[in-house]
Coordinates of C-alpha atoms in Angstrom, one line a residue:
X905 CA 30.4 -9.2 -9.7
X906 CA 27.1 -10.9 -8.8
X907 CA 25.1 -8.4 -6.5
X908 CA 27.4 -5.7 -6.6
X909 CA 24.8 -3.3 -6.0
X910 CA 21.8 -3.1 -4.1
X911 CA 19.0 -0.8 -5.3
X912 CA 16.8 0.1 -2.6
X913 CA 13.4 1.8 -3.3
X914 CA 11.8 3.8 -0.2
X915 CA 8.6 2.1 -0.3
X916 CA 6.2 4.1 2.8
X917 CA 3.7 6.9 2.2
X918 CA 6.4 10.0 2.2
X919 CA 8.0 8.4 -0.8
X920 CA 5.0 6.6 -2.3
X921 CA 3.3 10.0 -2.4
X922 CA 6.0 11.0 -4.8
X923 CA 5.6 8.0 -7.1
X924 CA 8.2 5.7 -5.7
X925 CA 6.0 3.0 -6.9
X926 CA 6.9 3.9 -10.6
X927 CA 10.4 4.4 -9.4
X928 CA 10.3 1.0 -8.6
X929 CA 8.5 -0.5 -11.3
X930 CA 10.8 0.8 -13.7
X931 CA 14.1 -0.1 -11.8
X932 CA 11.9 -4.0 -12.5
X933 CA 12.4 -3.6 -15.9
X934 CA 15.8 -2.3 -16.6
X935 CA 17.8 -4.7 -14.1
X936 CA 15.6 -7.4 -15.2
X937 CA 17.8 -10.5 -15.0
X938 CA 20.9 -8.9 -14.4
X939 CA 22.9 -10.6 -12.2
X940 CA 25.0 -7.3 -11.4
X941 CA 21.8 -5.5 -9.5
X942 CA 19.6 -7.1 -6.9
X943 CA 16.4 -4.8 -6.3
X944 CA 14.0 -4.6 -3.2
X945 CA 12.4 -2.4 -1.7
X946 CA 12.7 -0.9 2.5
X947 CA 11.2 1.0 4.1
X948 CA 11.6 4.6 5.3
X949 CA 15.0 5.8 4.5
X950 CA 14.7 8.9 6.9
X951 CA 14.9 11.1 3.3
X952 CA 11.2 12.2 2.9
X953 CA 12.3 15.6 2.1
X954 CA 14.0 14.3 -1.1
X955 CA 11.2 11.5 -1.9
X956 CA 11.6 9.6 -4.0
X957 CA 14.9 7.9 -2.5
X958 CA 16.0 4.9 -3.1
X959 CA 19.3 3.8 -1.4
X960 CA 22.5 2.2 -3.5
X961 CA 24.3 0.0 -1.0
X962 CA 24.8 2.7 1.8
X963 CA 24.7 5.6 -0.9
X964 CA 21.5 7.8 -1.1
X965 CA 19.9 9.6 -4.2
X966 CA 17.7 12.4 -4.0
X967 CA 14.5 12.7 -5.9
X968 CA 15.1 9.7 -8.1
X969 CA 13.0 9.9 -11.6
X970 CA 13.3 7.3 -14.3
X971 CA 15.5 9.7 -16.0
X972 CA 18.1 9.3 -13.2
X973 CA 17.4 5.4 -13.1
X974 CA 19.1 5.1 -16.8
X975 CA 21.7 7.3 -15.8
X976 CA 22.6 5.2 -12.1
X977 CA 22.1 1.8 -14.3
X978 CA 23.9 2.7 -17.4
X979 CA 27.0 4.0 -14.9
X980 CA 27.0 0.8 -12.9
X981 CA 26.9 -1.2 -15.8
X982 CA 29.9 0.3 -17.7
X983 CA 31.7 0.5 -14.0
X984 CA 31.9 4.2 -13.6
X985 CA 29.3 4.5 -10.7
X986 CA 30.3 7.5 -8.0
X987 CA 28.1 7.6 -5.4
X988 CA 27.0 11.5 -5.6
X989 CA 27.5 13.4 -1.9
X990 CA 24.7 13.3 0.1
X991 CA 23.2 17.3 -0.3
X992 CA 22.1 18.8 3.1
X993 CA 19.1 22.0 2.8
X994 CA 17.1 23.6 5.1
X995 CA 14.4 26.1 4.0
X996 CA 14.2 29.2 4.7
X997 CA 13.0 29.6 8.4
X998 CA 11.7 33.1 10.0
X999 CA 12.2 31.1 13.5
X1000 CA 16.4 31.3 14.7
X1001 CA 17.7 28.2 14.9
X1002 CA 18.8 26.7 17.6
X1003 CA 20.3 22.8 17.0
X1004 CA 20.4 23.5 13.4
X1005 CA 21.8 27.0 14.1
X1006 CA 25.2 25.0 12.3
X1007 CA 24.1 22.3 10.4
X1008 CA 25.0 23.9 6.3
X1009 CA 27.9 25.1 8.0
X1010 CA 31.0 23.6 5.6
X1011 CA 32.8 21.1 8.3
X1012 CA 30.5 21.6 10.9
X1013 CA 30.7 17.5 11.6
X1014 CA 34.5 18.2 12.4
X1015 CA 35.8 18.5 16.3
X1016 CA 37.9 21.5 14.8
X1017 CA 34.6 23.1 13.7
X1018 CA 33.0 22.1 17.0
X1019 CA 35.4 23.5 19.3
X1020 CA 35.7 27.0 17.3
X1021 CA 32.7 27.4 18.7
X1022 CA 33.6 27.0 22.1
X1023 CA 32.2 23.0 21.7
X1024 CA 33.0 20.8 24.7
X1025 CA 34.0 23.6 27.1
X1026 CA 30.9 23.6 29.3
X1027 CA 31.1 19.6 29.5
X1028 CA 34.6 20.1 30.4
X1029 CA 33.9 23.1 33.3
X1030 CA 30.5 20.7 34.6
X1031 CA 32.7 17.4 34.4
X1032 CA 35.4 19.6 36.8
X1033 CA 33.2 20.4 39.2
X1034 CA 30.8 23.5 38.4
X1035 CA 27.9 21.8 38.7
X1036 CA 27.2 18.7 40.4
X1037 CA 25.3 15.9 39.4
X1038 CA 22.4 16.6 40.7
X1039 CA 22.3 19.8 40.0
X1040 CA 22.8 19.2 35.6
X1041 CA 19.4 16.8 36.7
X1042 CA 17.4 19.7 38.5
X1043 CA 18.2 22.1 35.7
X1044 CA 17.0 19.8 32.6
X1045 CA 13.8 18.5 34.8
X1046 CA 13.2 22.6 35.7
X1047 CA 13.3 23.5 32.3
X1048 CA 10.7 21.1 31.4
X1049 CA 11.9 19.3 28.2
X1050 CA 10.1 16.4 26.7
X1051 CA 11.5 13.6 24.8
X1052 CA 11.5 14.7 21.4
X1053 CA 11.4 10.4 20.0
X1054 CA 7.7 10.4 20.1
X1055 CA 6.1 10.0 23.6
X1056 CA 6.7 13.5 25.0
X1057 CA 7.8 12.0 28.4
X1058 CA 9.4 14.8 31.1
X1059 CA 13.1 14.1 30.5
X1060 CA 14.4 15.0 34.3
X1061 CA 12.0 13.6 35.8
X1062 CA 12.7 10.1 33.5
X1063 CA 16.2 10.8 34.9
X1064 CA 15.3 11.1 38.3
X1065 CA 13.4 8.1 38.0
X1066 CA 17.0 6.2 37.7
X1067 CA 17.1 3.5 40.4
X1068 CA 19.8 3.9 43.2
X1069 CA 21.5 0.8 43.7
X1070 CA 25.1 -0.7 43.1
X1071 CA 24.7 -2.0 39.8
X1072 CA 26.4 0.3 36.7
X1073 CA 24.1 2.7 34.8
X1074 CA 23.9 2.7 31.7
X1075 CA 22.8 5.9 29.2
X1076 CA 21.5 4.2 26.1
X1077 CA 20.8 7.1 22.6
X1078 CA 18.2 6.3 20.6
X1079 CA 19.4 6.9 16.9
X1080 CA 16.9 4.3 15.2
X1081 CA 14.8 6.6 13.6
X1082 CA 12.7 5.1 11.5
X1083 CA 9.3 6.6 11.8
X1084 CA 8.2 7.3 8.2
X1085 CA 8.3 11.1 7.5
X1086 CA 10.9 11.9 10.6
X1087 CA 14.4 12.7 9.6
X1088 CA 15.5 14.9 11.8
X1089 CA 17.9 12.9 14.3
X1090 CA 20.1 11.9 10.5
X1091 CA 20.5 15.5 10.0
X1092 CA 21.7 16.1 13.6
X1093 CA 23.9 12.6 13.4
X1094 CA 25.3 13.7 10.0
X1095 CA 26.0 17.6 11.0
X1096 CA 26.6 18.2 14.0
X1097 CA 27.9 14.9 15.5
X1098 CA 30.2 16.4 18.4
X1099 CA 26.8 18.4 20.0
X1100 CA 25.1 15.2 20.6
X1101 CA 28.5 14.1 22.0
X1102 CA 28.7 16.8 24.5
X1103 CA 25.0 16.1 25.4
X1104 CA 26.0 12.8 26.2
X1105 CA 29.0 13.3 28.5
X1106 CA 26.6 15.7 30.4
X1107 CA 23.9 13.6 30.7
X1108 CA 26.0 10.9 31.9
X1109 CA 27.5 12.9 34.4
X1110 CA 24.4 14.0 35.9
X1111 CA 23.3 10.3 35.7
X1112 CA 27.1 9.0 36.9
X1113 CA 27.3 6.3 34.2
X1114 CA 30.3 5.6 32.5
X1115 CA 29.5 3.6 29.7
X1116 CA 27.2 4.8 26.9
X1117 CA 25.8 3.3 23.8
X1118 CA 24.2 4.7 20.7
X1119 CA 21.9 2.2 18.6
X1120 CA 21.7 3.8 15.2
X1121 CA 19.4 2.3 12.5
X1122 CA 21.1 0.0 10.2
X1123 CA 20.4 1.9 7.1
X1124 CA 22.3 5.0 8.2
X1125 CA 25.9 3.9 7.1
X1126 CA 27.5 7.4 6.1
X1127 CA 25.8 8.9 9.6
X1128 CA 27.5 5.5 11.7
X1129 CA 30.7 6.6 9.9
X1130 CA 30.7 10.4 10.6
X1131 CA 29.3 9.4 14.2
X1132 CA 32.5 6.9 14.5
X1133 CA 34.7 9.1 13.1
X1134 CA 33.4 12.1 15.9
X1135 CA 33.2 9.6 18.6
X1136 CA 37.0 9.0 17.4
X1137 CA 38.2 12.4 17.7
X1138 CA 36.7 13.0 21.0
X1139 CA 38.8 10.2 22.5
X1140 CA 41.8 11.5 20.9
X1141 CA 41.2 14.6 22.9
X1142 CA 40.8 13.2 25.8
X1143 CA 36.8 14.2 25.9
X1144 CA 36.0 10.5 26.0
X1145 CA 37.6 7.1 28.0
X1146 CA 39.6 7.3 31.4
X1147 CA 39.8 10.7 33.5
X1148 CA 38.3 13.2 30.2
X1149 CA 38.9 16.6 30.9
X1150 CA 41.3 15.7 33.4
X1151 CA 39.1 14.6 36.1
X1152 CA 38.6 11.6 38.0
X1153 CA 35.6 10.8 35.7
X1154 CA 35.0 8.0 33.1
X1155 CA 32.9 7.8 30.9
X1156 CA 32.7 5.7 27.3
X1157 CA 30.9 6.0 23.8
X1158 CA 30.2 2.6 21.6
X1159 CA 27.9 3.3 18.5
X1160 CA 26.6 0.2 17.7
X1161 CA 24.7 0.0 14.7
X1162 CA 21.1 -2.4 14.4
X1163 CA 19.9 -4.3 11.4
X1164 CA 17.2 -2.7 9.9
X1165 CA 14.3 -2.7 12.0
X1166 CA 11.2 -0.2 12.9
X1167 CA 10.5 -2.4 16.4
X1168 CA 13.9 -1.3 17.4
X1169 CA 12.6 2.6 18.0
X1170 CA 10.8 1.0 20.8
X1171 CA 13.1 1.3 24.0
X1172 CA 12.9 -1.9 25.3
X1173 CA 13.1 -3.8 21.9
X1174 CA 16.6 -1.8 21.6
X1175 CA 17.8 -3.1 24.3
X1176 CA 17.0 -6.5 23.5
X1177 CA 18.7 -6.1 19.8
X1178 CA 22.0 -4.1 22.1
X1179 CA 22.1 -7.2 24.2
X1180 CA 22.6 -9.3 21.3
X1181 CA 18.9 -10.8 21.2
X1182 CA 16.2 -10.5 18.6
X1183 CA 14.9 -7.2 18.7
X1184 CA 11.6 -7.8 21.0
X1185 CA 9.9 -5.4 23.2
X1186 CA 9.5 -6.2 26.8
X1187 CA 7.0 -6.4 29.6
X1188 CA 7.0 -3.4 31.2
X1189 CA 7.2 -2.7 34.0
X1190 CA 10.0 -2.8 35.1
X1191 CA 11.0 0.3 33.5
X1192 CA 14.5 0.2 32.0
X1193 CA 15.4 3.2 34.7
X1194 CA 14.7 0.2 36.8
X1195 CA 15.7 -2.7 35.2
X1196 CA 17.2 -1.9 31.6
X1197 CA 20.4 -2.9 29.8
X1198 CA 21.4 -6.2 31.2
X1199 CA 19.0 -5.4 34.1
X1200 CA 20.9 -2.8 35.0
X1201 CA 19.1 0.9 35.2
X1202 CA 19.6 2.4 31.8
X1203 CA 18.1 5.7 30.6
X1204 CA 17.2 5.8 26.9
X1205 CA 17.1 8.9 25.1
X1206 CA 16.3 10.5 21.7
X1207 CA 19.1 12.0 19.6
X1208 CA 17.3 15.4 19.1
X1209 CA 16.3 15.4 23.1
X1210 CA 20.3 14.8 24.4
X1211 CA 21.5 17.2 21.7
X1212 CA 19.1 20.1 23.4
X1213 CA 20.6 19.4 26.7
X1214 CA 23.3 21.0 25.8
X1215 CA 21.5 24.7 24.6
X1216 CA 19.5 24.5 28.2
X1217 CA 22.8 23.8 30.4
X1218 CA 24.1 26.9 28.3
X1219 CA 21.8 29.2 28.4
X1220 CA 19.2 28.1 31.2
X1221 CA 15.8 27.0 32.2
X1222 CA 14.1 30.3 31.9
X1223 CA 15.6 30.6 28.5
X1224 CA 14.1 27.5 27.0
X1225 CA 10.7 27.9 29.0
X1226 CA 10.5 31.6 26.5
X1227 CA 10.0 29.5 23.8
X1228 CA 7.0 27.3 23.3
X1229 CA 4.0 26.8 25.6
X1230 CA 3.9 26.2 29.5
X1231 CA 3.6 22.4 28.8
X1232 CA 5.2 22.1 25.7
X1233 CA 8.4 24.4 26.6
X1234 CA 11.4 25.1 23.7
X1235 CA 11.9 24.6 20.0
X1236 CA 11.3 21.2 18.0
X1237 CA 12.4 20.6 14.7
X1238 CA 9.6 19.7 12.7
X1239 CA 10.0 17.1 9.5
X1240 CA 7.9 18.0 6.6
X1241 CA 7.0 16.3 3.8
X1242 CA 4.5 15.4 1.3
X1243 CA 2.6 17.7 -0.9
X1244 CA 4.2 20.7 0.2
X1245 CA 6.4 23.3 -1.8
X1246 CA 9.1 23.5 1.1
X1247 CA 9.7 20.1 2.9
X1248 CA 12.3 19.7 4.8
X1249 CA 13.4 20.2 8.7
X1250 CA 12.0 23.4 10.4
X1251 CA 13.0 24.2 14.1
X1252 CA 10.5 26.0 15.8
X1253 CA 8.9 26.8 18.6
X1254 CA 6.1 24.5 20.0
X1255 CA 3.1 25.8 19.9
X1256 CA 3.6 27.4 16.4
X1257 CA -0.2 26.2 14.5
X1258 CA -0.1 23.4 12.1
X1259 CA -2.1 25.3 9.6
X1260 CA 1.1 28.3 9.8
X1261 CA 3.1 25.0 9.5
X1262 CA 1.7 24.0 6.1
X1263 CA 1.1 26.7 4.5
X1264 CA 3.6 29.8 5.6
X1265 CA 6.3 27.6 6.4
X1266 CA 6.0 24.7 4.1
X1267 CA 4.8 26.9 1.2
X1268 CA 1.5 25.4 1.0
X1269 CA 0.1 22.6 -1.4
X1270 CA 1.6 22.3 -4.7
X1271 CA 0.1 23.3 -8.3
X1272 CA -3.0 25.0 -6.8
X1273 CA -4.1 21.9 -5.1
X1274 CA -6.2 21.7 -1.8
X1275 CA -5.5 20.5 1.2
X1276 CA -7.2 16.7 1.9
X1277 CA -5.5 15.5 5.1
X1278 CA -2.5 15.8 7.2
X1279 CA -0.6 13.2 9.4
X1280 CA 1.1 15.2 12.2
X1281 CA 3.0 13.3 14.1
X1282 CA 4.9 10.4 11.8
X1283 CA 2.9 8.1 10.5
X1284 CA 2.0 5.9 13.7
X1285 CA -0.7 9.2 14.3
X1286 CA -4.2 9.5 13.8
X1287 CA -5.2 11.6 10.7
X1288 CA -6.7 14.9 10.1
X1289 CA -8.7 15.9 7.7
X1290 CA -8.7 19.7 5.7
X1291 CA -11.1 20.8 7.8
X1292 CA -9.9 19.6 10.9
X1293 CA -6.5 21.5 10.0
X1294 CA -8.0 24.8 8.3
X1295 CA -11.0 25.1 11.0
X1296 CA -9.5 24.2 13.7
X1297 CA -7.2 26.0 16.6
X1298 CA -4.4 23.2 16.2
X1299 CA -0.8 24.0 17.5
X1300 CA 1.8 22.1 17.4
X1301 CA 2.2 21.1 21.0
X1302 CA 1.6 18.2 22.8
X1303 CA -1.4 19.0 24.5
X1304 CA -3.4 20.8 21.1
X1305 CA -2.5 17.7 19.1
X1306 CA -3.7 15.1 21.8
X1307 CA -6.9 18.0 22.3
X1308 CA -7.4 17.0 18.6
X1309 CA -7.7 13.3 18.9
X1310 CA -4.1 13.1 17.2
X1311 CA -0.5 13.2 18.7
X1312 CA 3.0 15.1 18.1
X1313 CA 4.6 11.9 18.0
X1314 CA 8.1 12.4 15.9
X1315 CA 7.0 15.6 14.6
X1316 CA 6.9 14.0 11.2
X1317 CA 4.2 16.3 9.2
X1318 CA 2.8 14.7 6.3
X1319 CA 0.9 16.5 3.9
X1320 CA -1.8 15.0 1.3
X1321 CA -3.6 16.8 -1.3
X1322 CA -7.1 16.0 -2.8
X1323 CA -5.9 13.5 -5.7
X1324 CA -4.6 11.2 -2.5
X1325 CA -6.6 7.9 -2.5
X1326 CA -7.5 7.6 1.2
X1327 CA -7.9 3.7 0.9
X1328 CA -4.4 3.5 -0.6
X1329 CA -2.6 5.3 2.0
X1330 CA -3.7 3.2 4.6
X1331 CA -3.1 0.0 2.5
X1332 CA 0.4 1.7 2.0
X1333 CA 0.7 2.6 5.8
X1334 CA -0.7 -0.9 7.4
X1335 CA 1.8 -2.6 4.7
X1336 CA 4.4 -0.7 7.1
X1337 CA 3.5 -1.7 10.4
X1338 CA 3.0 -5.6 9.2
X1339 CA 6.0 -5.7 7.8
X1340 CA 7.3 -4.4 10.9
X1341 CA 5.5 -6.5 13.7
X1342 CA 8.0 -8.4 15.9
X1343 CA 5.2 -11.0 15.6
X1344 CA 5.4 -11.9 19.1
X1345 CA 2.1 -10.3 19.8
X1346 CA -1.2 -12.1 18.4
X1347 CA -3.1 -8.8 18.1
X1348 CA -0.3 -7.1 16.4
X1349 CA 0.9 -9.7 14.1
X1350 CA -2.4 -10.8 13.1
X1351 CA -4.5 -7.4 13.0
X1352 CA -1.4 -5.7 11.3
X1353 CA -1.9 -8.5 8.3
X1354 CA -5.8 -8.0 8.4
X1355 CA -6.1 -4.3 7.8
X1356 CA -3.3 -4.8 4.9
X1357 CA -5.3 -7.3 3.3
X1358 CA -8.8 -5.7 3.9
X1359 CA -7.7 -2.1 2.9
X1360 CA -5.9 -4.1 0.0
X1361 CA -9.0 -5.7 -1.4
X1362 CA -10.6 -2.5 -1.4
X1363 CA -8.4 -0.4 -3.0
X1364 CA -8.2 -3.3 -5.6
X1365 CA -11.5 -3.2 -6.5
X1366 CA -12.2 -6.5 -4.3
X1367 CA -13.6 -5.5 -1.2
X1368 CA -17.2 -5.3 0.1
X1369 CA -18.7 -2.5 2.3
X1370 CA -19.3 -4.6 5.3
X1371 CA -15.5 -4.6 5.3
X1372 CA -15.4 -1.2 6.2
X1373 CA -16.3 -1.2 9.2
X1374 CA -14.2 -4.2 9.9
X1375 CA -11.1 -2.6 9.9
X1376 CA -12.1 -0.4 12.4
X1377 CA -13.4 -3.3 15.0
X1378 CA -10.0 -5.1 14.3
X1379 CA -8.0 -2.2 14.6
X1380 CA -10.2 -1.6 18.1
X1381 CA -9.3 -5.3 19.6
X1382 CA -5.6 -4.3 18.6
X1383 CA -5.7 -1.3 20.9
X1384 CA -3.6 -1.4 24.5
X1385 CA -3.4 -5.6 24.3
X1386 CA 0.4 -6.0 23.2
X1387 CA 4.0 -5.6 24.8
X1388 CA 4.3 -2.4 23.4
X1389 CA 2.6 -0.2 21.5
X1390 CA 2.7 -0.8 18.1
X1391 CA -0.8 -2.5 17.6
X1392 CA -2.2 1.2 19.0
X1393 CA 0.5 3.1 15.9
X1394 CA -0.9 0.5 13.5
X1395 CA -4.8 1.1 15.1
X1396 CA -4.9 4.6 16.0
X1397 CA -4.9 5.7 11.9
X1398 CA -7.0 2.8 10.7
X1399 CA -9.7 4.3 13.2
X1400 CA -9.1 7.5 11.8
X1401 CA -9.1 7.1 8.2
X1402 CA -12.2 5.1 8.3
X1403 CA -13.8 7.1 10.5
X1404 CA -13.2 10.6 8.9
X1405 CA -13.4 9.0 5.1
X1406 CA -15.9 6.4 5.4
X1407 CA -17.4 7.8 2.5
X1408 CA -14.5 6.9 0.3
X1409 CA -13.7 3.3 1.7
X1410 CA -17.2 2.7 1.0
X1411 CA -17.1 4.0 -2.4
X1412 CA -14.1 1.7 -3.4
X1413 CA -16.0 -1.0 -2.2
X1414 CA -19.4 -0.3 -4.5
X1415 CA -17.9 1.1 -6.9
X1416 CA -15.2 -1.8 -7.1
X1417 CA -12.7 0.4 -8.3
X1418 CA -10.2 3.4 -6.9
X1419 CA -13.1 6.8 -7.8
X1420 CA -9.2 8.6 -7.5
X1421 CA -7.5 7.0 -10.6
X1422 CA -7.6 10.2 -12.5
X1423 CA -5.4 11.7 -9.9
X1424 CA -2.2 13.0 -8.9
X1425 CA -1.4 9.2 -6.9
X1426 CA -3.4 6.5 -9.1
X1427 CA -1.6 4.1 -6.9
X1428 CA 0.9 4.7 -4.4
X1429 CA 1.0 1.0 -2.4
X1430 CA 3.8 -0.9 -4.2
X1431 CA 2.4 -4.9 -5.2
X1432 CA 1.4 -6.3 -2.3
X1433 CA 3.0 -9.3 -3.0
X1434 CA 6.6 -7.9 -3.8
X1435 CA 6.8 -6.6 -0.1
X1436 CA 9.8 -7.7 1.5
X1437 CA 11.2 -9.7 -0.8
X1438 CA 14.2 -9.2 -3.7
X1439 CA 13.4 -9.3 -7.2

């Protein structure tokens, strides 16, 4: 049949570091024409740990190598394509667990595993009246988590923010994770389905709304299933729908899935997409706690930050304020990927250095390789150089990152070693964050497609030097003059990587040529002209 498989190839700088671009150039050649195959590439699958990955209709493959490309073609062809199970890992962590304290358990995305271990019976005790609304608010605000989706917000007190009026209220999970080099929410989604569950019905309780709704990213179609499937099984229990755990309360789960697209991280832009709209950020304010999901107030909240409500109600305030720093309280999980020996998700306390991070964690930089530069927090945050990194007193907290002119964003750690061509990762990067514009915005949609053409040209061997320090002066007029913030995540790393490797942007441009090529990553931007489109 015509089109019968779709061949994905992860196209952003988690993968491209990896050499997704030959992935993909050789997938060109040996589907060339056939009508069976049609080949395009996406962007962050949410698999950086397994880079390169490329996605066959809603199927992923690990660390894809031309090798594997004759053997996924040639099966396809002769129609005995199988879909291999998606493989789970965690490395070895000297940190205990806490949300991944299950995860490589066999089952562990079952109710029957959940409840063996006691799941749903503090949710069913709360729900029955052991502690009252307010009270499940006052004990998540004194334990002091932050939203774990990227802006570090105070969840209670973004709960307590929830207008008080006689319109419904709406809790609203965050599942479109699509910041290249975070995959942490897929792992929790995919896992351990039913704790996310029972964060929900508490939060909802303590928030009294009765009708939830979790947007997950279009691309995740085994984690919508297993999320389904759990969401399923809960109603079938009676956990979920009319009076759950025998009380008077209700309270009801839709996952609703989006269409592929970054904007829709952004809260308000969710919301538009959930209402059935295009995917647009709004004005704010009003906040949605105000004025949110069909103007009604709606809380929105990350996977990873309503599946660590449940641990605090469990075990308490003081207990998660032991872990981590005064302002940064409790574990994270931590995504890491690049050029590091280990990638994969570690939880770990905040506050834990980057630098212990990299190199005890992670395993350090492969094939005796230094260090070059590191993106801490997904790839929306300013760079940091070896230096910076090696130097430096940097934690992994929100207020050492922001102390360091960076952010902990996601959490999403990538790692670049000396053979990475500066220039090209921010060609690869601003490729991203055009492609992903909304458009609505004339700074974003226009600046976005200027520092991909400009960082383009250079790495081509086209640019001129007094381009260099125009993508910092566009990226400058982009900064806090949109809807929503994704002119800063596009300008806050140009400023950075032409700031802190000026040097090499200027060298592409005399030089007229990449002085890298010899190196690990010749090239990891795909053609410039292939973005977006199917081949």
């Amino acid at each position: 049949k015509d089109n019968q498989y779709i061949l994905q190839v992860c196209s952003t700088l988690p993968c491209a570091l990896k050499g997704s671009e030959k992935v993909y150039d050789y997938l060109k050649e040996v589907v060339k024409g056939d009508p069976l195959f049609t080949l395009k590439k996406v962007e962050c699958l949410a698999n950086c740990d397994q880079a390169p990955c490329v996605q066959v209709n809603e199927d992923y493959m690990d660390k894809v190598t031309p090798d594997l490309c004759d053997w996924m073609v040639s099966s396809m062809k002769t129609g005995q394509w199988e879909a291999p199970p998606q493989k789970y890992h965690l490395p070895e962590n000297k940190y205990p667990p806490v949300l991944l304290e299950h995860a490589l358990e066999e089952g562990s995305e079952t109710i029957d595993h959940y409840l063996k271990r006691d799941g749903y019976k503090l949710a069913g005790e709360i729900i029955n009246g052991s502690m009252k609304p307010e009270e499940v608010v006052e004990k998540v605000f004194e334990s002091g988590l932050r939203g774990r989706g990227g802006a570090g917000f105070p969840t209670g007190r973004k709960w307590k923010f929830l207008a008080k009026n006689d319109k419904p209220r709406y809790l609203v999970i965050n599942a479109d994770e699509s910041e290249p080099a975070t995959f942490k929410d897929k792992l929790i989604i995919e896992k351990d389905p039913h704790l996310l569950i029972e964060g929900m019905i508490m939060s909802a309780y303590a928030l009294q709304s009765f009708a939830s709704y979790i947007y997950i990213r279009g691309e995740f179609g085994l984690g919508a299933r297993i999320l389904q499937k759990a969401v399923d099984d809960a109603y079938a229990k009676g956990y979920l729908g009319k009076n759950i755990f025998g009380s008077s309360f209700n309270f009801d789960i839709t996952v609703h899935r989006g269409a592929g697209a970054y904007i829709c991280g952004e809260e308000t832009g969710l919301l538009s997409s959930l209402e059935g709209s295009r995917g647009n950020p709004k004005i704010k304010p009003p906040f949605p706690a105000v004025e949110g999901f069909f103007r009604c107030p709606t809380i929105v909240n990350n996977v990873e930050t309503i599946a660590t409500v449940v641990p605090i109600l469990k075990k308490g305030a003081k207990w998660f304020q032991s872990m981590g720093t005064e302002k940064s309280p409790g574990p994270k999980i931590f995504s890491i990927c690049g050029h590091v020996e280990r990638p994969g998700n570690y939880e770990i306390p905040l506050g834990v250095s980057l630098k212990e991070a990299i190199y005890d964690l992670a395993g350090g930089i492969p094939n005796g390789k230094k260090l070059k530069a590191v993106v801490p927090g997904g790839i929306s945050s300013p760079i940091l150089t070896a230096d910076e990194v090696n130097e430096g007193n940097i934690d992994l907290d929100f207020e050492s990152l922001s102390g360091a002119g960076t952010m902990l964003g996601s959490g999403g750690i990538i790692v670049m070693d000396e053979d990475t061509c500066m220039v090209d990762a921010l060609w690869n990067t601003q490729r991203f964050f055009h492609h992903e514009s909304c458009g609505q915005c004339t700074p974003c949609r226009e600046g976005t497609g200027w520092i991909e053409k400009i960082s383009a040209r250079l790495e081509r061997g086209k640019g001129k030097v007094e381009e260099v320090p125009m993508l910092d002066e566009v990226a400058w007029n982009m900064v806090g003059r949109t809807i929503c913030v994704l002119a800063d995540a596009a300008a806050m790393p140009t400023r950075s990587y032409v700031q802190k490797f000026k040097e090499e942007f200027e060298a592409h441009a005399n030089g007229k040529a990449c002085p890298l090529k010899h190196g690990h990553v010749p090239n990891i931007s795909l053609p410039a002209e292939a973005a977006g489109f199917e081949v």
